[in-house]
Amino acid sequence: MFPENYKYTKDHEWVAVDGDVGTVGITDYAQKELGDIVFVELPEVGQELKSGETLGNIESVKAVSELFSPVTGTVVQINTALEDQAEMVNQDPHGAGWIVKIRLAQPEELGELMDAAAYGRLVG
Amino acid sequence: MDTKKTPVHEAHVKAGARMVPFAGYSMPVQYTGIVDEHMAVRTRAGLFDVSHMGEFFVEGPGALDYLQHLTCNNVAQLEVGRAHYTGLMLPNGAFVDDMLIYRLGDNRYLAVVNAANLDKDRNWFMEHTRGFDVQVEDLSAAYGQLALQGPQASAILKELTAADLAALRYYSFVETEVDGTRCIVSRTGYTGEDGYELYAPAKATAGLWDAVLGAGAPFGLVPAGLGARDTLRLEASMALYGNDIDDTTTALEAGLGWIVKMKKGDFIGRDSLARQRKEGLTRRLIGFEMEERAIARQGYPIVAGDRQIGTVTSGTFAPFLEKSIGMAYLPAGLCEPGTRFEVEIRNRTAPAVVVPTPFYKRG
């Protein structure tokens, strides 16, 4: 259910690493908890983020929820498709519903994140 | 305090509903999703378990005078078989609660109150019986309540009752059998759609829930939770006690002048309301729309320049209208449709505009 090759945070975000870029999204567990997502407030390309810093907000019908950057680095791409189709985060949270791509400044941080099995236990 | 369960609790859990604590009860906030359930009610039908609502029976030769004293609407004009929306009033013209009153018989009435205010309302009712030949009985625990709402509601209910639903006007009710269970069936609701509210003995409510869902399945009926109930009532600009009205907001400020009947004689709050009507309002509850992609939620400050001029009382993304809407009290003079202001949302402000209400009116 949670992709094996992703890393996970206790805030229910995932990072998929390709070279020095990490793609970040929220987990299937998180999207279910949030319910119908209507807006995603994205950061700007070029923005520098520290691990744990706010990178945006997700508005569901029910509530607003802050997104925290799971890694330190620079935003290199944002998923602009979410501006018109925020519901993609509900429909495909681990794929097309990705949120940002961040160039990793401190790849060693990834070692502190959970693997799929550990995350599965956290939300199980 | 222990969380109470409605008679339908088991069915909600079995259906996979997400249960949340609300007004002392464990209540379903959603089954499949707020947007799905909201759209089902607007286009087909939804069934809500609202058994948490309170039911007070008021009876006796003094029942009419008593209710006239406590509430702002004119109970004398209520015929047997009719219900009306009214306010349980404080001396300052604000609300102890808002509620429906049903006239069951010549000297017998049913008041349906908000679950969150049940204890406060019961005390208020009991404290004011002195001088009236009346008995008030809180039968909230003995009654369950289901709300069947949506354009298909009549077709669905017809499958289960012999009552002449076509003859049942808006805000009328009958005491009849639905699937063999004796119920009060009223053509009322809190969604802006056609529909019915069914009051049944608590013991029979779970069976009634299953029967209505079963009969409604071919019509696309789905169970709907408190999440959709809130977005539906807000699209229809119906006030929610605790958000849009409370013990500090008068009926006139809330735009509920139509339930304030000055000519009926004296009642609690009348002097304050008469004075306010004469002197003019300093603020009014308005509806607004966000002009960009943002949701203004309850409690967010409303600003004009660097001055706070109000606070959002209710706000959401409206699934049917597909825009962000809300309500707020604004100073008189800033209440006209087209008036622009800003809502503070976290570390920024977002533009909004006053619009006419209701936001949604069924066609």
mmCIF file of N, CA, C and O in Angstrom, chain A residues 9-50:
data_model
loop_
_atom_site.group_PDB
_atom_site.id
_atom_site.type_symbol
_atom_site.label_atom_id
_atom_site.label_comp_id
_atom_site.label_asym_id
_atom_site.label_seq_id
_atom_site.Cartn_x
_atom_site.Cartn_y
_atom_site.Cartn_z
ATOM 1 N N THR A 9 7.510 10.442 6.735
ATOM 2 C CA THR A 9 7.661 11.225 7.966
ATOM 3 C C THR A 9 6.482 10.953 8.893
ATOM 4 O O THR A 9 5.437 10.471 8.460
ATOM 5 N N LYS A 10 6.666 11.334 10.147
ATOM 6 C CA LYS A 10 5.558 11.156 11.109
ATOM 7 C C LYS A 10 4.428 12.149 10.822
ATOM 8 O O LYS A 10 3.319 12.014 11.331
ATOM 9 N N ASP A 11 4.694 13.170 9.987
ATOM 10 C CA ASP A 11 3.641 14.099 9.565
ATOM 11 C C ASP A 11 2.888 13.587 8.336
ATOM 12 O O ASP A 11 2.134 14.337 7.713
ATOM 13 N N HIS A 12 3.137 12.337 7.971
ATOM 14 C CA HIS A 12 2.403 11.674 6.889
ATOM 15 C C HIS A 12 2.725 12.246 5.510
ATOM 16 O O HIS A 12 1.854 12.401 4.665
ATOM 17 N N GLU A 13 4.007 12.561 5.314
ATOM 18 C CA GLU A 13 4.481 12.937 3.984
ATOM 19 C C GLU A 13 5.458 11.874 3.504
ATOM 20 O O GLU A 13 6.011 11.126 4.303
ATOM 21 N N TRP A 14 5.617 11.843 2.185
ATOM 22 C CA TRP A 14 6.571 10.905 1.625
ATOM 23 C C TRP A 14 7.597 11.647 0.764
ATOM 24 O O TRP A 14 7.323 12.751 0.280
ATOM 25 N N VAL A 15 8.782 11.053 0.598
ATOM 26 C CA VAL A 15 9.822 11.581 -0.284
ATOM 27 C C VAL A 15 10.276 10.431 -1.174
ATOM 28 O O VAL A 15 10.574 9.345 -0.680
ATOM 29 N N ALA A 16 10.300 10.664 -2.478
ATOM 30 C CA ALA A 16 10.852 9.685 -3.416
ATOM 31 C C ALA A 16 12.098 10.316 -4.029
ATOM 32 O O ALA A 16 12.016 11.389 -4.627
ATOM 33 N N VAL A 17 13.241 9.686 -3.852
ATOM 34 C CA VAL A 17 14.501 10.305 -4.261
ATOM 35 C C VAL A 17 14.935 9.783 -5.631
ATOM 36 O O VAL A 17 14.892 8.588 -5.895
ATOM 37 N N ASP A 18 15.307 10.740 -6.492
ATOM 38 C CA ASP A 18 15.862 10.403 -7.803
ATOM 39 C C ASP A 18 17.088 11.289 -7.973
ATOM 40 O O ASP A 18 16.965 12.491 -8.195
ATOM 41 N N GLY A 19 18.288 10.699 -7.831
ATOM 42 C CA GLY A 19 19.505 11.496 -7.870
ATOM 43 C C GLY A 19 19.544 12.428 -6.678
ATOM 44 O O GLY A 19 19.390 11.985 -5.536
ATOM 45 N N ASP A 20 19.665 13.765 -6.943
ATOM 46 C CA ASP A 20 19.712 14.701 -5.809
ATOM 47 C C ASP A 20 18.385 15.445 -5.635
ATOM 48 O O ASP A 20 18.323 16.469 -4.974
ATOM 49 N N VAL A 21 17.325 14.930 -6.281
ATOM 50 C CA VAL A 21 16.014 15.579 -6.156
ATOM 51 C C VAL A 21 15.035 14.643 -5.443
ATOM 52 O O VAL A 21 14.922 13.468 -5.783
ATOM 53 N N GLY A 22 14.341 15.204 -4.455
ATOM 54 C CA GLY A 22 13.321 14.436 -3.749
ATOM 55 C C GLY A 22 11.932 14.952 -4.121
ATOM 56 O O GLY A 22 11.669 16.152 -4.050
ATOM 57 N N THR A 23 11.064 14.042 -4.573
ATOM 58 C CA THR A 23 9.666 14.413 -4.832
ATOM 59 C C THR A 23 8.897 14.197 -3.530
ATOM 60 O O THR A 23 9.056 13.173 -2.875
ATOM 61 N N VAL A 24 8.055 15.192 -3.183
ATOM 62 C CA VAL A 24 7.362 15.162 -1.894
ATOM 63 C C VAL A 24 5.844 15.157 -2.111
ATOM 64 O O VAL A 24 5.324 15.882 -2.965
ATOM 65 N N GLY A 25 5.156 14.331 -1.333
ATOM 66 C CA GLY A 25 3.696 14.314 -1.369
ATOM 67 C C GLY A 25 3.159 13.926 -0.001
ATOM 68 O O GLY A 25 3.937 13.776 0.949
ATOM 69 N N ILE A 26 1.839 13.770 0.094
ATOM 70 C CA ILE A 26 1.267 13.274 1.346
ATOM 71 C C ILE A 26 0.820 11.836 1.138
ATOM 72 O O ILE A 26 0.546 11.410 0.017
ATOM 73 N N THR A 27 0.734 11.098 2.232
ATOM 74 C CA THR A 27 0.437 9.672 2.107
ATOM 75 C C THR A 27 -1.062 9.437 1.915
ATOM 76 O O THR A 27 -1.889 10.308 2.170
ATOM 77 N N ASP A 28 -1.359 8.223 1.497
ATOM 78 C CA ASP A 28 -2.750 7.823 1.330
ATOM 79 C C ASP A 28 -3.504 7.943 2.652
ATOM 80 O O ASP A 28 -4.658 8.371 2.687
ATOM 81 N N TYR A 29 -2.811 7.606 3.740
ATOM 82 C CA TYR A 29 -3.432 7.754 5.065
ATOM 83 C C TYR A 29 -3.810 9.217 5.304
ATOM 84 O O TYR A 29 -4.926 9.517 5.745
ATOM 85 N N ALA A 30 -2.896 10.142 4.976
ATOM 86 C CA ALA A 30 -3.138 11.570 5.209
ATOM 87 C C ALA A 30 -4.304 12.076 4.365
ATOM 88 O O ALA A 30 -5.159 12.820 4.851
ATOM 89 N N GLN A 31 -4.356 11.675 3.087
ATOM 90 C CA GLN A 31 -5.446 12.191 2.240
ATOM 91 C C GLN A 31 -6.804 11.692 2.724
ATOM 92 O O GLN A 31 -7.793 12.402 2.657
ATOM 93 N N LYS A 32 -6.818 10.465 3.251
ATOM 94 C CA LYS A 32 -8.092 9.954 3.781
ATOM 95 C C LYS A 32 -8.511 10.739 5.020
ATOM 96 O O LYS A 32 -9.680 11.040 5.218
ATOM 97 N N GLU A 33 -7.541 11.043 5.867
ATOM 98 C CA GLU A 33 -7.837 11.808 7.076
ATOM 99 C C GLU A 33 -8.367 13.203 6.728
ATOM 100 O O GLU A 33 -9.270 13.719 7.378
ATOM 101 N N LEU A 34 -7.756 13.825 5.707
ATOM 102 C CA LEU A 34 -8.148 15.186 5.334
ATOM 103 C C LEU A 34 -9.519 15.217 4.665
ATOM 104 O O LEU A 34 -10.255 16.191 4.787
ATOM 105 N N GLY A 35 -9.855 14.168 3.955
ATOM 106 C CA GLY A 35 -11.115 14.172 3.200
ATOM 107 C C GLY A 35 -10.948 14.960 1.915
ATOM 108 O O GLY A 35 -9.821 15.155 1.435
ATOM 109 N N ASP A 36 -12.078 15.453 1.364
ATOM 110 C CA ASP A 36 -12.074 16.094 0.050
ATOM 111 C C ASP A 36 -11.173 17.322 0.010
ATOM 112 O O ASP A 36 -11.491 18.343 0.618
ATOM 113 N N ILE A 37 -10.096 17.228 -0.744
ATOM 114 C CA ILE A 37 -9.136 18.335 -0.843
ATOM 115 C C ILE A 37 -9.581 19.283 -1.953
ATOM 116 O O ILE A 37 -9.891 18.848 -3.070
ATOM 117 N N VAL A 38 -9.645 20.580 -1.646
ATOM 118 C CA VAL A 38 -10.124 21.543 -2.637
ATOM 119 C C VAL A 38 -9.057 22.530 -3.104
ATOM 120 O O VAL A 38 -9.121 23.011 -4.237
ATOM 121 N N PHE A 39 -8.104 22.867 -2.257
ATOM 122 C CA PHE A 39 -7.007 23.742 -2.674
ATOM 123 C C PHE A 39 -5.701 23.224 -2.088
ATOM 124 O O PHE A 39 -5.682 22.720 -0.976
ATOM 125 N N VAL A 40 -4.619 23.403 -2.842
ATOM 126 C CA VAL A 40 -3.282 23.175 -2.296
ATOM 127 C C VAL A 40 -2.499 24.468 -2.491
ATOM 128 O O VAL A 40 -2.408 24.978 -3.609
ATOM 129 N N GLU A 41 -2.017 25.041 -1.411
ATOM 130 C CA GLU A 41 -1.175 26.239 -1.489
ATOM 131 C C GLU A 41 0.264 25.790 -1.639
ATOM 132 O O GLU A 41 0.839 25.210 -0.722
ATOM 133 N N LEU A 42 0.822 26.061 -2.819
ATOM 134 C CA LEU A 42 2.156 25.573 -3.152
ATOM 135 C C LEU A 42 3.209 26.636 -2.854
ATOM 136 O O LEU A 42 2.916 27.831 -2.893
ATOM 137 N N PRO A 43 4.454 26.223 -2.604
ATOM 138 C CA PRO A 43 5.538 27.210 -2.449
ATOM 139 C C PRO A 43 5.945 27.717 -3.831
ATOM 140 O O PRO A 43 5.382 27.311 -4.844
ATOM 141 N N GLU A 44 6.940 28.596 -3.859
ATOM 142 C CA GLU A 44 7.424 29.085 -5.148
ATOM 143 C C GLU A 44 8.699 28.345 -5.532
ATOM 144 O O GLU A 44 9.487 27.975 -4.668
ATOM 145 N N VAL A 45 8.868 28.165 -6.833
ATOM 146 C CA VAL A 45 10.106 27.552 -7.317
ATOM 147 C C VAL A 45 11.261 28.471 -6.920
ATOM 148 O O VAL A 45 11.165 29.690 -7.044
ATOM 149 N N GLY A 46 12.314 27.864 -6.407
ATOM 150 C CA GLY A 46 13.462 28.664 -5.968
ATOM 151 C C GLY A 46 13.469 28.892 -4.466
ATOM 152 O O GLY A 46 14.489 29.267 -3.889
ATOM 153 N N GLN A 47 12.313 28.677 -3.830
ATOM 154 C CA GLN A 47 12.239 28.875 -2.378
ATOM 155 C C GLN A 47 13.133 27.867 -1.656
ATOM 156 O O GLN A 47 13.188 26.699 -2.019
ATOM 157 N N GLU A 48 13.863 28.368 -0.654
ATOM 158 C CA GLU A 48 14.717 27.468 0.131
ATOM 159 C C GLU A 48 14.010 27.081 1.412
ATOM 160 O O GLU A 48 13.396 27.909 2.068
ATOM 161 N N LEU A 49 14.067 25.809 1.704
ATOM 162 C CA LEU A 49 13.333 25.283 2.861
ATOM 163 C C LEU A 49 14.267 24.494 3.756
ATOM 164 O O LEU A 49 15.151 23.786 3.271
ATOM 165 N N LYS A 50 14.035 24.624 5.056
ATOM 166 C CA LYS A 50 14.731 23.754 6.005
ATOM 167 C C LYS A 50 13.790 22.614 6.367
ATOM 168 O O LYS A 50 12.565 22.781 6.330
#
